[in-house]
mmCIF file of C-alpha atoms in Angstrom:
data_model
loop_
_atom_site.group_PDB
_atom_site.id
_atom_site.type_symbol
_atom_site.label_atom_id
_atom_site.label_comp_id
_atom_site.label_asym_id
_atom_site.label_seq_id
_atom_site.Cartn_x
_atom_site.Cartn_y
_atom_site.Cartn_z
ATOM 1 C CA UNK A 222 106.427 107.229 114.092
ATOM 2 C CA UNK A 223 109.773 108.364 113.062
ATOM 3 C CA UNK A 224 110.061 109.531 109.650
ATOM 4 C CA UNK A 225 113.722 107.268 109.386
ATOM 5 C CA UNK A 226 111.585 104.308 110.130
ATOM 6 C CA UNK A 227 108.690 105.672 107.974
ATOM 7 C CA UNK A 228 110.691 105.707 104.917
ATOM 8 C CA UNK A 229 111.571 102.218 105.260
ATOM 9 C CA UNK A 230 108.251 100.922 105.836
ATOM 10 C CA UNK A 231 107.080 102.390 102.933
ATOM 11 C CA UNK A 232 109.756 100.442 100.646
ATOM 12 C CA UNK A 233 108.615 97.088 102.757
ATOM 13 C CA UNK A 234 105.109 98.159 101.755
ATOM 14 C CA UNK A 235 105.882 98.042 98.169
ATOM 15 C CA UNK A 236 107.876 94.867 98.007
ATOM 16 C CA UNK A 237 104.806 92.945 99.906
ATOM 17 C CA UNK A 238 102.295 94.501 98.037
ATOM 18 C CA UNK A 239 104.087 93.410 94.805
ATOM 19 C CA UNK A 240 104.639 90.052 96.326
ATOM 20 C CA UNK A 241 108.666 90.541 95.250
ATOM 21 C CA UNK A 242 107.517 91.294 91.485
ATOM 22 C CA UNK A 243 110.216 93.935 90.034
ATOM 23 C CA UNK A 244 107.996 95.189 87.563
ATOM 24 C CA UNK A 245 104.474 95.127 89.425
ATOM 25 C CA UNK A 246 103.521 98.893 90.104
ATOM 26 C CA UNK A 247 101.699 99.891 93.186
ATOM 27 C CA UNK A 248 98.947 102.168 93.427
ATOM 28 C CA UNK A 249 99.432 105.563 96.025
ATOM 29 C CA UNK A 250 95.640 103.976 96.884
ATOM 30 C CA UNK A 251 96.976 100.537 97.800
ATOM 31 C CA UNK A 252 99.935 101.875 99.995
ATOM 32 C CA UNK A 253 97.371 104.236 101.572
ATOM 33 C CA UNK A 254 95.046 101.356 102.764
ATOM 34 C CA UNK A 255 98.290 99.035 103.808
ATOM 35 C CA UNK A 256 99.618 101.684 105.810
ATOM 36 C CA UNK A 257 96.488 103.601 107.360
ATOM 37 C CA UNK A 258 97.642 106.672 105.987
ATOM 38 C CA UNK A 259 96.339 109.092 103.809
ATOM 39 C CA UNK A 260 96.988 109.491 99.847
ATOM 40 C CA UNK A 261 98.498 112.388 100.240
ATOM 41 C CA UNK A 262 101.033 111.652 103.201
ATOM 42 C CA UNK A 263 101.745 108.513 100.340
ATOM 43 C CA UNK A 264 102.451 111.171 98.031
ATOM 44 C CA UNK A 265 104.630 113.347 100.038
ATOM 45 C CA UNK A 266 106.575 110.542 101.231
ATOM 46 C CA UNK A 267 107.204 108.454 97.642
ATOM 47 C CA UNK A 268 108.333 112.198 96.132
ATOM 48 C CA UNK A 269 111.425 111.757 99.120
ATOM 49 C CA UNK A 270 112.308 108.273 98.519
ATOM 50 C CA UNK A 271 112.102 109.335 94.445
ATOM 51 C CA UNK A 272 114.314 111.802 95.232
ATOM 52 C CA UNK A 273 116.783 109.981 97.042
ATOM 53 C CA UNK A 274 116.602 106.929 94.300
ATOM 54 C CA UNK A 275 115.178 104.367 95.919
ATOM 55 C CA UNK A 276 111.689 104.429 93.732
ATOM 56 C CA UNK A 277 110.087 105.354 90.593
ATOM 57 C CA UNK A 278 107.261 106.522 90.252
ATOM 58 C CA UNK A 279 105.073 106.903 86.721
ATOM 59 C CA UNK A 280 102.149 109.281 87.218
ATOM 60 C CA UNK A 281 98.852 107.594 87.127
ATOM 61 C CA UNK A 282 100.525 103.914 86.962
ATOM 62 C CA UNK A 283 101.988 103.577 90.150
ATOM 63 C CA UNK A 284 105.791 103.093 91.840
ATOM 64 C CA UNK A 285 108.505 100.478 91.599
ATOM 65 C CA UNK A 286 111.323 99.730 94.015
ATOM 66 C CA UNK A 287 114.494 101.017 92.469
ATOM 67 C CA UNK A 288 117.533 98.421 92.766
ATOM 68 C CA UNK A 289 119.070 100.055 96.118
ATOM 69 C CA UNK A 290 114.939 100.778 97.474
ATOM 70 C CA UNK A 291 114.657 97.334 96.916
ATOM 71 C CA UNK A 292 117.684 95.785 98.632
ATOM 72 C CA UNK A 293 117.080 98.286 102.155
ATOM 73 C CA UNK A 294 113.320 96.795 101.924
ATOM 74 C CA UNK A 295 114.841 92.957 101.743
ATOM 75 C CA UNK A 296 117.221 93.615 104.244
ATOM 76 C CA UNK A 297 114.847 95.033 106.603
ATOM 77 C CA UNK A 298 112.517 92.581 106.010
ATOM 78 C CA UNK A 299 114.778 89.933 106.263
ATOM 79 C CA UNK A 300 116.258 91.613 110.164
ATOM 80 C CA UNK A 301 112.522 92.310 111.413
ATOM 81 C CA UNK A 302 111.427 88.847 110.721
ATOM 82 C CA UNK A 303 113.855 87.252 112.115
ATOM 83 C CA UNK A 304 113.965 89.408 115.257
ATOM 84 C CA UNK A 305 110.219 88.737 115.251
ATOM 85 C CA UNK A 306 110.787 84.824 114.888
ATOM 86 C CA UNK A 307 113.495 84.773 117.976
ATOM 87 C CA UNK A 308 110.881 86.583 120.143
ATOM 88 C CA UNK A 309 108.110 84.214 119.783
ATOM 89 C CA UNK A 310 110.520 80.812 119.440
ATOM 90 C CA UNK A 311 112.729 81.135 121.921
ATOM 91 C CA UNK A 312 111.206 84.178 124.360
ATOM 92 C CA UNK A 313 107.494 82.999 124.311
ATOM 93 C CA UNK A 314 106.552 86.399 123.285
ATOM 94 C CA UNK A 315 103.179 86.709 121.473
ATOM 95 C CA UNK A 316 103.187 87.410 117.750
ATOM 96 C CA UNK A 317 101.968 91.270 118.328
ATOM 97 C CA UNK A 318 104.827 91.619 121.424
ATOM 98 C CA UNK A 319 107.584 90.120 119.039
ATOM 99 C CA UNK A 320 106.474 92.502 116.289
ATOM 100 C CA UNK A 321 106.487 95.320 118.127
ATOM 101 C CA UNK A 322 109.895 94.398 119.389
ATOM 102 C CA UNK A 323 111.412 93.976 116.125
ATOM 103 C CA UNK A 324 110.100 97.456 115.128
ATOM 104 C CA UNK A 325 112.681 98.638 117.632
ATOM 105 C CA UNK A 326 115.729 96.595 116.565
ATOM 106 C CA UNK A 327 115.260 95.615 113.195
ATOM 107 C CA UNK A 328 116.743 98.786 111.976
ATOM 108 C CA UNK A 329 119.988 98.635 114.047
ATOM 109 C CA UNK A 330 120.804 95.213 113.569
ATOM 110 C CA UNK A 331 124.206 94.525 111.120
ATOM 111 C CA UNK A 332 124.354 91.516 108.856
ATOM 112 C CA UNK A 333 127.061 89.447 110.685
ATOM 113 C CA UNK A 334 123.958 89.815 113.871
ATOM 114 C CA UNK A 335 121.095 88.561 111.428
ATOM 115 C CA UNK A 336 123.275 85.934 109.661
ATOM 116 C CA UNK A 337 124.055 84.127 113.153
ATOM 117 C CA UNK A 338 120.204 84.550 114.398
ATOM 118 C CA UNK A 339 119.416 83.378 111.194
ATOM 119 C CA UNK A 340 121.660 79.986 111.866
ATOM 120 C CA UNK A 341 121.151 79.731 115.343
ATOM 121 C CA UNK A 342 117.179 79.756 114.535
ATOM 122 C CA UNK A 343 117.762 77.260 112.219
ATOM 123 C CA UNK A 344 117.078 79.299 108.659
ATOM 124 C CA UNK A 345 113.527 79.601 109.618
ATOM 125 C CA UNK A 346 111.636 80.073 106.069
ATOM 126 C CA UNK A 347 108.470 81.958 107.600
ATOM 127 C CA UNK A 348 107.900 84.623 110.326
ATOM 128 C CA UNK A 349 105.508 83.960 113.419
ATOM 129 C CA UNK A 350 102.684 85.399 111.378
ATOM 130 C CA UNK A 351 103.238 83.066 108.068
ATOM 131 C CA UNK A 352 105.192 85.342 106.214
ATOM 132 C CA UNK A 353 108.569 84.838 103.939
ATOM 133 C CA UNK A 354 112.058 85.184 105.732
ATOM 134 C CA UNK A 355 114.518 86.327 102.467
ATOM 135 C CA UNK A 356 117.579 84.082 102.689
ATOM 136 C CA UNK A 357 121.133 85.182 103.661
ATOM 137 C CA UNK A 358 121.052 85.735 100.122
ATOM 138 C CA UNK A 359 118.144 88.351 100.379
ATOM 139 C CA UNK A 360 116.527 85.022 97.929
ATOM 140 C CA UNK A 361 112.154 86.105 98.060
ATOM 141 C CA UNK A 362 109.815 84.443 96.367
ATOM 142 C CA UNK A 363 106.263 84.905 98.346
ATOM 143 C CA UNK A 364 103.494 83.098 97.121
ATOM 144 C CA UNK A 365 100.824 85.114 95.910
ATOM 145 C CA UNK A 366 97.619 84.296 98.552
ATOM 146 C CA UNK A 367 94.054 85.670 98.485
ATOM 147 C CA UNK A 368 92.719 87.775 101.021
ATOM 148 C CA UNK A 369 90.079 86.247 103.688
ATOM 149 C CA UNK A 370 88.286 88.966 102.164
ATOM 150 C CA UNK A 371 88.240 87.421 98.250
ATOM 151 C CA UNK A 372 86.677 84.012 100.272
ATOM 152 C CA UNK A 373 83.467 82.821 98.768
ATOM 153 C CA UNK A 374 80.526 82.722 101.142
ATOM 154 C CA UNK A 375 80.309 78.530 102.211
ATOM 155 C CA UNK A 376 83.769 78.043 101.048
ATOM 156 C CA UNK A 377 86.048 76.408 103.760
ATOM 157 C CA UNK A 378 89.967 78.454 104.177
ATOM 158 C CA UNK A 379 92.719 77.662 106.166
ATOM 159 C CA UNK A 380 94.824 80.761 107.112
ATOM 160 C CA UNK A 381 97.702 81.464 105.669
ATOM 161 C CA UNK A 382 99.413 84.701 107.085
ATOM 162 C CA UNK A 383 98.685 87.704 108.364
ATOM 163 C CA UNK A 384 100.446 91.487 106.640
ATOM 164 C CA UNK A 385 102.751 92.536 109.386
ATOM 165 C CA UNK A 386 100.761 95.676 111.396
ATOM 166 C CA UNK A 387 100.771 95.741 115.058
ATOM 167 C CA UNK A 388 96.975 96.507 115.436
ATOM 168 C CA UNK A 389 96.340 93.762 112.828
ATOM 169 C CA UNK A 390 97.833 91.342 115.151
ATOM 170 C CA UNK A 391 96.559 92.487 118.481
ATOM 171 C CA UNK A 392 93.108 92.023 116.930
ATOM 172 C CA UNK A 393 93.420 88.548 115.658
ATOM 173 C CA UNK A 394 95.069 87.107 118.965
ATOM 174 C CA UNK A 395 92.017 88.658 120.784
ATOM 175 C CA UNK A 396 89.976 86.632 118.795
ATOM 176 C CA UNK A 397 92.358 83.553 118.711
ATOM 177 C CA UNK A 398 92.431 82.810 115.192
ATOM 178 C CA UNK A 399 95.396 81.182 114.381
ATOM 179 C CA UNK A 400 97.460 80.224 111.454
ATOM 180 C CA UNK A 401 96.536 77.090 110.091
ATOM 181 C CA UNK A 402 93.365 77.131 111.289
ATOM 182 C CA UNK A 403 90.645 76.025 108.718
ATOM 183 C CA UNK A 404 87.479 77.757 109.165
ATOM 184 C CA UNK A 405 84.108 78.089 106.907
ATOM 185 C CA UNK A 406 82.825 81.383 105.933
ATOM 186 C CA UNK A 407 79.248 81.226 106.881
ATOM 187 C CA UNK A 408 78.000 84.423 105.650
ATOM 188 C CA UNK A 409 78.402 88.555 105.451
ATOM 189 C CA UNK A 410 76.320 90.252 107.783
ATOM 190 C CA UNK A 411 74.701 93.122 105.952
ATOM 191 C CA UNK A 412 75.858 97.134 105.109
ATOM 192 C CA UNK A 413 79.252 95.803 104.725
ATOM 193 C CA UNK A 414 79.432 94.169 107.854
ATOM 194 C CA UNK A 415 81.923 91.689 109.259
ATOM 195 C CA UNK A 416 82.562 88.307 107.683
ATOM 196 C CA UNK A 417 81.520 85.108 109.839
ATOM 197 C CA UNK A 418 83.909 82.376 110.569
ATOM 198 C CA UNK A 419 82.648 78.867 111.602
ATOM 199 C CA UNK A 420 84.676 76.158 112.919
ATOM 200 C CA UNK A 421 83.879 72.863 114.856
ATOM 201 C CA UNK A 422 81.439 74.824 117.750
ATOM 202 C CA UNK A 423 83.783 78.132 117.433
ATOM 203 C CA UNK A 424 81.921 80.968 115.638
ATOM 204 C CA UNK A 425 83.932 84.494 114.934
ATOM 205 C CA UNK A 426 82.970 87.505 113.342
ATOM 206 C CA UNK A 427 85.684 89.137 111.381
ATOM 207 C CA UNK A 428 85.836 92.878 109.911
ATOM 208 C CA UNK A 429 85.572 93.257 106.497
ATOM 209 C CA UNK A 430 88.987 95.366 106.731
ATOM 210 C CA UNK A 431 90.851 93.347 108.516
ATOM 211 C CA UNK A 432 89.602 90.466 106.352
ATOM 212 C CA UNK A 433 91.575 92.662 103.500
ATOM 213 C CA UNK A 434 95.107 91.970 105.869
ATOM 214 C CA UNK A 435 94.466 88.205 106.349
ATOM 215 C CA UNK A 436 95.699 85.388 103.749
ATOM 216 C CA UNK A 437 94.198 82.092 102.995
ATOM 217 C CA UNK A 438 95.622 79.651 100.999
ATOM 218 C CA UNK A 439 94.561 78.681 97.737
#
């Protein structure tokens, strides 16, 4: 991955994983798991964007977006998604293809481009995968959602969104579970095995970690 493009996922990163809370501080850890990456390529990479003033990190608390990280991450955010959105309304691309699509353009794309995709989608509020569009505005209020994970065992969920990673994507269109589905979580096979999903005469089993990337609603 290009480190240009790196840089600005880790600032997305941050604003999800503070669901667009200013103050909320993210772990290295948390960014680490999000991302796939290791601590210490989290590490590396938040001493660059500290240096070039886009976060701010406290030792041993965690990082903030600074005012300019933050408007780059709600920007890009606000281009991929709806790049993403065009791809699967109006090309009848899957989720995963219009993602990975996006990754390619989002970065290019100028205002006066989004703002006119933006109204000629019709201000779309969420992404393909359930997630918040930020206004023309840059406007972002995410709900906060639990994790599939967080589900109790018996308890019935109907999913929400799912974090925007490729292999995250490719994995839950294999196994067709959709957004909006409702589904009952019928138990947790054993040594941290993978959660299983019931619905109507459908059964699926579902990884514990991907579980972690999946939202339900509340």
């Amino acid at each position: 991955m290009p480190e240009s493009i790196s840089k600005t996922q880790y600032l997305q990163t941050i604003l999800e994983l503070s669901v667009g809370d200013e103050s909320t501080k993210i772990s290295n850890n948390q960014i680490a798991e999000h991302l796939n990456v290791t601590p210490s390529s989290v590490s590396n990479m938040l001493a660059k964007l500290q240096e070039a003033g886009e976060v701010d990190v406290v030792p041993y608390y965690g990082v903030t977006l600074t005012k300019p990280g933050r408007a780059t991450a709600l920007r890009l955010i606000r281009s991929h998604r709806l790049i993403e959105t065009f791809g699967a309304m109006k090309l009848g691309l899957s989720i995963s293809e219009a993602h990975s699509n996006a990754d390619n353009l989002d970065h290019d794309a100028n205002d006066q481009f989004i703002n006119a995709l933006d109204k000629y989608l019709g201000f779309p509020e969420l992404s393909p995968h359930g997630l918040v569009i930020p206004d023309i505005e840059h406007h972002y209020h995410p709900k906060s959602l639990r994790a599939l994970r967080e589900a109790n065992d018996n308890e019935t969920v109907t999913i929400n969104s799912f974090t925007e990673d490729l292999e995250l994507l490719q994995y839950t269109e294999t196994l067709q579970l959709d957004l909006n589905s409702t589904w009952t979580i019928k138990e947790r096979l054993p040594f941290d095995g993978p959660l299983v999903l019931v619905s109507g005469d459908r059964k699926l089993q579902v990884t514990q970690h991907a579980a972690d990337f999946i939202y339900i609603n509340d």
